[in-house]
Each structure stands twice: as C-alpha cells, then as structure tokens.
XYZ file of N, CA and C in Angstrom:
636
model
N -4.685 199.171 29.001
C -3.749 198.528 29.922
C -3.842 199.168 31.301
N -3.646 198.417 32.404
C -3.778 198.953 33.739
C -2.824 200.096 34.033
N -1.604 200.058 33.466
C -0.659 201.127 33.755
C -1.083 202.450 33.129
N -2.147 202.420 32.302
C -2.648 203.641 31.689
C -3.929 204.127 32.339
N -4.260 203.608 33.494
C -5.424 204.115 34.210
C -5.230 205.596 34.500
N -6.309 206.380 34.347
C -6.194 207.788 34.669
C -6.320 207.984 36.180
N -6.219 209.235 36.613
C -6.181 209.508 38.048
C -7.457 209.061 38.753
N -8.610 209.293 38.132
C -9.877 208.886 38.735
C -9.960 207.372 38.873
N -9.500 206.665 37.847
C -9.532 205.207 37.889
C -8.571 204.659 38.940
N -7.417 205.277 39.063
C -6.463 204.854 40.094
C -7.030 205.113 41.487
N -7.679 206.255 41.663
C -8.295 206.561 42.961
C -9.375 205.539 43.301
N -10.150 205.147 42.302
C -11.200 204.146 42.524
C -10.595 202.810 42.923
N -9.498 202.435 42.272
C -8.834 201.171 42.593
C -8.261 201.225 44.008
N -7.681 202.371 44.376
C -7.141 202.525 45.729
C -8.248 202.428 46.774
N -9.399 202.997 46.488
C -10.515 202.940 47.424
C -11.036 201.508 47.562
N -11.096 200.787 46.443
C -11.499 199.381 46.505
C -10.535 198.588 47.388
N -9.240 198.838 47.206
C -8.250 198.152 48.031
C -8.385 198.506 49.492
N -8.667 199.763 49.781
C -8.824 200.216 51.167
C -10.021 199.526 51.831
N -11.134 199.452 51.108
C -12.327 198.794 51.656
C -12.064 197.302 51.853
N -11.410 196.678 50.858
C -11.114 195.253 50.964
C -10.197 194.924 52.113
N -9.156 195.740 52.315
C -8.222 195.520 53.414
C -8.911 195.747 54.758
N -9.836 196.707 54.806
C -10.595 196.924 56.037
C -11.411 195.707 56.412
N -12.021 195.068 55.412
C -12.777 193.840 55.667
C -11.850 192.737 56.157
N -10.652 192.637 55.569
C -9.679 191.630 55.990
C -9.242 191.865 57.428
N -9.065 193.134 57.799
C -8.675 193.463 59.175
C -9.714 192.973 60.172
N -10.989 193.188 59.848
C -12.066 192.733 60.735
C -12.075 191.217 60.856
N -11.898 190.531 59.730
C -11.897 189.065 59.741
C -10.707 188.520 60.520
N -9.540 189.145 60.365
C -8.358 188.701 61.109
C -8.527 188.920 62.604
N -9.124 190.034 62.969
C -9.342 190.318 64.393
C -10.219 189.253 65.032
N -11.257 188.820 64.308
C -12.104 187.750 64.826
C -11.321 186.446 64.943
N -10.448 186.212 63.991
C -9.687 184.967 63.969
C -8.712 184.871 65.140
N -7.989 185.958 65.423
C -6.960 185.915 66.469
C -7.504 186.307 67.837
N -8.754 186.763 67.887
C -9.349 187.127 69.167
C -8.796 188.398 69.762
N -8.323 189.306 68.925
C -7.790 190.586 69.394
C -7.615 191.517 68.215
N -7.350 192.789 68.493
C -7.250 193.768 67.411
C -6.094 193.481 66.450
N -6.381 193.535 65.164
C -5.363 193.510 64.122
C -5.610 194.736 63.255
N -4.713 195.686 63.338
C -4.858 196.920 62.574
C -4.094 196.786 61.266
N -4.761 197.076 60.168
C -4.138 197.003 58.843
C -4.118 198.403 58.259
N -2.945 198.817 57.797
C -2.790 200.178 57.284
C -3.570 200.379 56.005
N -3.875 201.648 55.711
C -4.453 201.995 54.409
C -3.430 201.630 53.342
N -3.799 200.806 52.354
C -2.795 200.304 51.410
C -2.301 201.372 50.449
N -1.003 201.303 50.182
C -0.423 202.080 49.100
C -0.554 201.245 47.837
N -1.198 201.760 46.807
C -1.530 200.972 45.613
C -0.600 201.342 44.463
N -0.089 200.327 43.792
C 0.778 200.521 42.632
C 0.404 199.500 41.571
N 0.416 199.908 40.318
C 0.165 199.006 39.201
C 1.471 198.842 38.433
N 1.918 197.595 38.292
C 3.243 197.319 37.732
C 3.112 196.369 36.546
N 3.696 196.692 35.388
C 3.713 195.735 34.271
C 4.451 194.470 34.676
N 4.062 193.355 34.062
C 4.645 192.078 34.438
C 6.152 192.028 34.342
N 6.732 192.705 33.338
C 8.182 192.629 33.161
C 8.951 193.475 34.169
N 8.254 194.261 34.990
C 8.921 195.034 36.040
C 8.535 194.561 37.444
N 7.752 193.480 37.510
C 7.208 193.042 38.791
C 8.292 192.533 39.740
N 9.210 191.716 39.242
C 10.262 191.169 40.105
C 11.072 192.297 40.732
N 11.492 193.267 39.926
C 12.308 194.367 40.445
C 11.542 195.195 41.471
N 10.245 195.444 41.209
C 9.445 196.249 42.139
C 9.295 195.555 43.488
N 9.066 194.244 43.466
C 8.886 193.518 44.720
C 10.210 193.321 45.452
N 11.295 193.136 44.722
C 12.604 193.025 45.368
C 12.964 194.307 46.094
N 12.568 195.441 45.531
C 12.831 196.719 46.192
C 11.941 196.890 47.422
N 10.688 196.477 47.327
C 9.758 196.645 48.440
C 10.000 195.654 49.562
N 10.363 194.419 49.207
C 10.530 193.355 50.201
C 11.828 192.604 49.924
N 12.972 193.181 50.299
C 14.246 192.487 50.065
C 14.383 191.268 50.973
N 15.136 190.291 50.495
C 15.388 189.111 51.305
C 14.419 187.985 51.029
N 14.598 186.850 51.698
C 13.711 185.697 51.502
C 12.282 186.019 51.924
N 11.329 185.446 51.194
C 9.919 185.737 51.440
C 9.151 184.445 51.696
N 8.010 184.590 52.336
C 7.023 183.529 52.408
C 5.770 184.054 51.731
N 5.168 183.223 50.901
C 4.007 183.646 50.111
C 2.851 182.685 50.311
N 1.670 183.255 50.464
C 0.429 182.481 50.421
C -0.227 182.815 49.096
N -0.416 181.798 48.264
C -0.859 182.028 46.890
C -2.150 181.281 46.588
N -3.036 181.940 45.826
C -4.259 181.315 45.325
C -4.393 181.660 43.850
N -4.786 180.697 43.048
C -5.027 180.956 41.622
C -6.400 181.585 41.441
N -6.490 182.511 40.480
C -7.734 183.223 40.199
C -8.347 182.732 38.904
N -9.668 182.671 38.875
C -10.395 182.393 37.640
C -11.669 183.222 37.655
N -12.358 183.262 36.525
C -13.525 184.131 36.420
C -13.167 185.347 35.594
N -13.655 186.512 35.999
C -13.359 187.744 35.269
C -11.870 188.036 35.256
N -11.222 187.829 36.386
C -9.779 188.040 36.485
C -9.092 186.686 36.583
N -8.099 186.473 35.727
C -7.315 185.247 35.784
C -5.875 185.581 36.124
N -5.296 184.769 36.984
C -3.931 185.016 37.421
C -3.728 184.451 38.811
N -3.073 185.225 39.679
C -2.788 184.766 41.032
C -3.021 185.893 42.026
N -3.516 185.525 43.207
C -3.584 186.441 44.346
C -2.577 185.941 45.365
N -1.711 186.828 45.829
C -0.587 186.412 46.680
C -0.456 187.362 47.857
N -0.320 186.811 49.057
C 0.091 187.585 50.223
C 1.569 187.314 50.426
N 2.397 188.348 50.255
C 3.846 188.232 50.371
C 4.308 188.868 51.672
N 5.099 188.128 52.447
C 5.620 188.616 53.722
C 7.101 188.290 53.824
N 7.887 189.146 54.490
C 9.285 188.783 54.763
C 9.324 187.532 55.638
N 10.142 186.571 55.274
C 10.183 185.320 56.025
C 10.556 185.551 57.487
N 11.451 186.512 57.730
C 11.936 186.734 59.093
C 10.860 187.272 60.029
N 9.819 187.891 59.481
C 8.815 188.515 60.352
C 7.432 187.895 60.217
N 7.356 186.744 59.556
C 6.045 186.122 59.362
C 5.565 185.362 60.593
N 6.491 184.967 61.490
C 6.104 184.143 62.634
C 5.129 184.841 63.584
N 5.300 186.162 63.881
C 4.309 186.804 64.769
C 2.889 186.724 64.234
N 2.732 186.857 62.924
C 1.398 186.779 62.331
C 0.846 185.364 62.440
N 1.711 184.385 62.201
C 1.283 182.990 62.330
C 0.966 182.653 63.782
N 1.800 183.114 64.705
C 1.601 182.815 66.124
C 0.282 183.381 66.628
N -0.059 184.573 66.158
C -1.305 185.192 66.594
C -2.514 184.383 66.144
N -2.352 183.627 65.048
C -3.470 182.843 64.522
C -3.614 181.492 65.210
N -2.614 181.106 66.008
C -2.656 179.814 66.688
C -3.404 179.929 68.017
N -3.985 178.840 68.499
C -4.615 178.864 69.819
C -3.600 179.251 70.889
N -4.035 179.948 71.938
C -3.083 180.444 72.940
C -2.378 179.346 73.723
N -2.915 178.119 73.734
C -2.301 177.055 74.513
C -1.278 176.243 73.728
N -0.958 176.652 72.501
C 0.054 175.944 71.726
C 1.437 176.279 72.280
N 2.243 175.285 72.664
C 3.583 175.566 73.187
C 4.447 176.292 72.157
N 5.318 177.177 72.659
C 6.150 177.959 71.749
C 7.015 177.076 70.867
N 7.485 175.936 71.426
C 8.355 175.066 70.635
C 7.611 174.398 69.482
N 6.276 174.347 69.569
C 5.483 173.755 68.493
C 4.988 174.786 67.493
N 5.071 176.067 67.869
C 4.492 177.116 67.031
C 5.131 177.162 65.656
N 6.454 176.993 65.602
C 7.132 177.110 64.313
C 6.717 175.988 63.360
N 6.484 174.784 63.903
C 6.066 173.671 63.058
C 4.695 173.926 62.442
N 3.852 174.652 63.169
C 2.497 174.923 62.698
C 2.405 176.234 61.916
N 3.562 176.888 61.703
C 3.561 178.204 61.060
C 2.938 178.160 59.674
N 3.307 177.166 58.861
C 2.796 177.122 57.479
C 1.285 176.993 57.458
N 0.740 176.128 58.292
C -0.707 175.946 58.332
C -1.408 177.225 58.783
N -0.831 177.887 59.805
C -1.434 179.122 60.305
C -1.349 180.233 59.268
N -0.199 180.340 58.593
C -0.053 181.381 57.574
C -0.994 181.145 56.397
N -1.193 179.884 56.031
C -2.134 179.582 54.955
C -3.530 180.049 55.328
N -3.906 179.860 56.591
C -5.226 180.296 57.040
C -5.320 181.818 57.054
N -4.260 182.479 57.545
C -4.235 183.943 57.542
C -4.320 184.476 56.120
N -3.486 183.927 55.226
C -3.499 184.381 53.839
C -4.835 184.159 53.171
N -5.457 183.026 53.452
C -6.761 182.731 52.876
C -7.795 183.769 53.312
N -7.758 184.144 54.590
C -8.697 185.144 55.105
C -8.432 186.511 54.478
N -7.167 186.919 54.437
C -6.825 188.235 53.890
C -7.192 188.312 52.412
N -6.755 187.334 51.636
C -6.980 187.378 50.189
C -8.457 187.292 49.841
N -9.172 186.353 50.469
C -10.575 186.177 50.104
C -11.463 187.298 50.633
N -11.099 187.893 51.774
C -11.845 189.053 52.254
C -11.733 190.195 51.257
N -10.502 190.456 50.798
C -10.292 191.527 49.820
C -10.971 191.217 48.493
N -10.770 190.003 48.005
C -11.276 189.654 46.677
C -12.793 189.620 46.627
N -13.422 189.045 47.648
C -14.879 188.955 47.630
C -15.513 190.339 47.694
N -14.932 191.224 48.507
C -15.464 192.579 48.606
C -15.276 193.337 47.295
N -14.077 193.238 46.710
C -13.804 193.931 45.452
C -14.685 193.392 44.335
N -14.845 192.067 44.270
C -15.696 191.476 43.231
C -17.130 191.951 43.370
N -17.615 192.028 44.597
C -18.985 192.475 44.834
C -19.176 193.920 44.380
N -18.240 194.788 44.747
C -18.356 196.201 44.376
C -18.189 196.408 42.868
N -17.348 195.589 42.240
C -17.136 195.715 40.797
C -18.234 195.036 39.995
N -19.103 194.283 40.688
C -20.177 193.589 39.989
C -19.680 192.474 39.110
N -18.661 191.757 39.584
C -18.081 190.693 38.786
C -17.846 189.475 39.664
N -17.337 188.403 39.079
C -17.088 187.178 39.827
C -15.618 186.813 39.816
N -15.090 186.425 40.970
C -13.710 185.973 41.085
C -13.710 184.679 41.886
N -13.187 183.616 41.302
C -13.074 182.335 41.987
C -11.617 182.077 42.348
N -11.385 181.405 43.475
C -10.031 181.129 43.934
C -9.870 179.652 44.282
N -8.634 179.208 44.236
C -8.302 177.855 44.670
C -7.935 177.885 46.155
N -7.678 176.719 46.723
C -7.165 176.644 48.083
C -5.765 177.243 48.125
N -5.358 177.830 49.269
C -4.045 178.487 49.338
C -2.893 177.488 49.374
N -1.764 177.919 48.830
C -0.529 177.154 48.930
C 0.567 178.065 49.465
N 1.575 177.469 50.100
C 2.685 178.221 50.697
C 3.938 178.016 49.861
N 4.631 179.122 49.556
C 5.906 179.064 48.854
C 6.910 179.922 49.615
N 8.177 179.558 49.539
C 9.241 180.315 50.202
C 10.403 180.510 49.249
N 11.120 181.622 49.427
C 12.300 181.868 48.621
C 12.372 183.310 48.159
N 13.300 183.619 47.252
C 13.385 184.979 46.693
C 12.195 185.269 45.780
N 12.024 186.540 45.449
C 10.860 186.978 44.679
C 10.694 186.196 43.384
N 11.761 186.099 42.585
C 11.649 185.466 41.276
C 11.182 184.019 41.400
N 11.714 183.294 42.369
C 11.333 181.892 42.532
C 9.884 181.775 42.988
N 9.476 182.649 43.896
C 8.101 182.617 44.394
C 7.111 182.909 43.259
N 7.384 183.939 42.475
C 6.478 184.289 41.379
C 6.400 183.173 40.345
N 7.533 182.544 40.060
C 7.536 181.421 39.119
C 6.697 180.270 39.671
N 6.847 179.995 40.975
C 6.067 178.932 41.597
C 4.577 179.213 41.598
N 4.213 180.500 41.611
C 2.803 180.895 41.577
C 2.259 180.955 40.154
N 3.117 180.737 39.167
C 2.672 180.790 37.775
C 2.376 182.189 37.282
N 3.033 183.190 37.845
C 2.778 184.579 37.479
C 3.413 184.905 36.132
N 2.643 185.536 35.249
C 3.170 185.994 33.969
C 4.038 187.224 34.182
N 5.238 187.218 33.608
C 6.132 188.368 33.750
C 6.427 189.011 32.398
N 5.483 188.902 31.467
C 5.589 189.606 30.186
C 5.035 191.016 30.344
N 5.441 191.909 29.459
C 5.016 193.311 29.547
C 3.509 193.452 29.422
N 2.862 192.534 28.708
C 1.412 192.642 28.482
C 0.605 192.284 29.723
N 1.219 191.543 30.645
C 0.553 191.215 31.905
C 0.784 192.344 32.899
N 0.176 192.249 34.070
C 0.359 193.303 35.063
C 0.054 192.770 36.445
N 0.404 193.551 37.443
C 0.078 193.204 38.821
C -0.353 194.463 39.558
N -1.364 194.310 40.413
C -1.796 195.383 41.297
C -1.194 195.088 42.666
N -0.395 196.003 43.185
C 0.278 195.809 44.462
C -0.392 196.675 45.524
N -0.849 196.038 46.598
C -1.387 196.744 47.753
C -0.385 196.560 48.887
N 0.389 197.601 49.164
C 1.382 197.517 50.241
C 0.676 197.779 51.570
N 0.766 196.823 52.496
C 0.021 196.918 53.753
C 0.944 196.611 54.931
N 0.535 197.082 56.096
C 1.225 196.782 57.347
C 0.213 196.239 58.342
N 0.527 195.082 58.928
C -0.321 194.492 59.955
C 0.268 194.831 61.327
N -0.552 195.373 62.211
C -0.123 195.623 63.590
C -0.956 194.736 64.503
N -0.282 193.832 65.205
C -0.950 192.855 66.061
C -0.905 193.365 67.491
N -2.003 193.939 67.954
C -2.023 194.590 69.263
C -1.830 193.597 70.404
N -2.123 192.330 70.154
C -1.995 191.337 71.227
C -0.571 190.845 71.410
N 0.337 191.231 70.516
C 1.706 190.737 70.570
C 2.610 191.728 71.302
N 3.477 191.226 72.177
C 4.442 192.047 72.893
C 5.581 192.429 71.941
N 6.309 193.546 72.257
C 6.164 194.398 73.440
C 5.129 195.504 73.282
N 4.759 195.936 72.170
C 3.727 196.969 72.067
C 2.985 196.800 70.755
N 2.749 195.556 70.416
C 2.094 195.293 69.142
C 3.109 194.971 68.073
N 3.158 193.716 67.620
C 4.080 193.338 66.558
C 3.619 193.946 65.237
N 4.581 194.375 64.435
C 4.280 194.999 63.147
C 4.886 194.155 62.034
N 4.062 193.766 61.090
C 4.503 192.956 59.965
C 4.088 193.652 58.684
N 5.048 194.002 57.838
C 4.743 194.648 56.566
C 4.774 193.654 55.430
N 3.895 193.816 54.454
C 3.871 192.900 53.324
C 3.174 193.503 52.119
N 2.942 192.672 51.126
C 2.281 193.095 49.893
C 1.168 192.111 49.552
N 0.010 192.642 49.205
C -1.042 191.843 48.590
C -0.913 192.057 47.093
N -0.646 190.989 46.360
C -0.361 191.073 44.927
C -1.483 190.398 44.140
N -2.107 191.136 43.248
C -3.055 190.569 42.294
C -2.368 190.574 40.936
N -1.787 189.436 40.569
C -1.043 189.306 39.316
C -1.993 188.786 38.245
N -2.276 189.609 37.239
C -3.275 189.285 36.205
C -2.598 188.880 34.909
N -3.241 187.945 34.189
C -2.707 187.599 32.877
C -3.003 188.725 31.889
N -2.462 188.595 30.680
C -2.553 189.688 29.711
C -3.992 190.052 29.371
N -4.851 189.054 29.180
C -6.241 189.339 28.812
C -6.984 190.045 29.938
N -6.789 189.583 31.174
C -7.441 190.220 32.321
C -6.924 191.635 32.523
N -5.622 191.832 32.303
C -5.029 193.162 32.442
C -5.663 194.143 31.469
N -5.879 193.682 30.231
C -6.452 194.561 29.215
C -7.887 194.960 29.550
N -8.610 194.092 30.263
C -10.003 194.383 30.583
C -10.215 195.149 31.875
N -9.137 195.360 32.648
C -9.305 195.995 33.951
C -9.833 197.422 33.838
N -9.331 198.172 32.863
C -9.743 199.571 32.716
C -11.247 199.676 32.499
N -11.802 198.792 31.658
C -13.239 198.834 31.372
C -14.052 198.501 32.619
N -13.590 197.525 33.405
C -14.313 197.125 34.614
C -14.302 198.244 35.653
N -13.145 198.882 35.821
C -13.050 200.016 36.749
C -13.928 201.165 36.257
N -13.945 201.371 34.934
C -14.768 202.449 34.373
C -16.248 202.234 34.653
N -16.716 200.994 34.524
C -18.135 200.719 34.807
C -18.441 200.935 36.282
N -17.495 200.582 37.143
C -17.681 200.810 38.585
C -17.815 202.303 38.886
N -16.943 203.112 38.290
C -17.016 204.570 38.501
C -18.339 205.115 37.974
N -18.775 204.604 36.811
C -20.029 205.059 36.238
C -21.211 204.800 37.158
N -21.227 203.645 37.818
C -22.327 203.332 38.751
C -22.297 204.265 39.945
N -21.118 204.599 40.418
C -20.994 205.494 41.573
C -21.484 206.890 41.220
N -21.072 207.381 40.051
C -21.395 208.757 39.659
C -22.864 208.905 39.261
N -23.492 207.817 38.840
C -24.887 207.873 38.430
C -25.757 207.432 39.574
C-alpha cells in the first residue's frame, strides 16, 4: 500500500513530483508569456478514507477543480485543486492581454481548464516517462464546491484501500500586480485500490534503475 512506502520510496516520489512540477512551471511560463514560479511540492500520501479531511484542512472553503480521469498503469483521477477565491489571477494570466477585465470572469473556466490541463499533463507525462510506464488522460473538466462534492464529482474512491498522492504547490505569477500574485493549491493523484497496491512496486523498480 502507498501509505507503507519506506523513506527511500517516499523520497523518490517527492523527487518525481518536484521534477514534474518544474516541467509544469516551464510550460505555464510559455503559456502566459512571463515567469510562473512553482514551489517545490510538499508530498503526502493519504488513504482514501482520510482524503476529504486532509484536503479540507489544507484548502478550507469553496474550491475550483480541474479534473482528468486516468487510465493505463494508474487508474483514478488527476485533479488540480485551487481555492475558488484566488483562482482568478491564475486564469487571468492565461488570457490574452487584450481581454477586457469585465469579460475575464466569464472566460475563467475555459482558462482554468487550459491551465489545469498543462499542469496535470506536464507532471503526469514526465512522471510516466521516468517510471517507465504509461498514463492516459481524458480532456479536463471543471467542478466547483466543497471538497466532498468535488471528489464525488471526480469519481474519486474514498475507501481505505484506495489512496491519493497530494503535491501541495504554490504558484507565483510574476506578471501580476502588486508584486506577483500567489495562488496555493494541491495537485491530487487519486488512485483506485488496484493502482494503489501496485504503486510500491513501480516506485521500487524506478529506484532500482537509478541505483544500478
């Protein structure tokens, strides 16, 4: 089970997340035409039955989520979770500079879907490549509401046998006033029970390739 990863395996997973988030930062910077700094992620592995409580503590209040379904080696959902109140700066940065401010909010969902798609697929493609496995995703969808409703809408398993890998990240948008807008969120890889059980073996093979 993922919650039983040893220290070396957890370090390897954290490094994979760090590399993946770095790739996402580069892709976002190209998209918005300016620097987007993404923090080194804090990584946590949470059993499915504790996922709602963990996310409610990390991100209280209404949320906006960009969700993609996973298939292949890992089955489940990949989700970019952001506080609803602070998601607009990230969406605005993704819009063309000539979009009037009064129209920006109407286009927020489309812009956030594009941002989430870039962040999630940058991380997933890099991690899949390094792990030597395949991960397929669907087109992104947008959900809003409290944690429990969002996770239910994403089809996330919340049984103890399932699990989620949480990458807590902060986006700093250098192009946004007054000194760079800061948006904190979570990248959630929610795995079904079978995928959760196989994660340890996949991480172990990755470590073996590095050490050999």
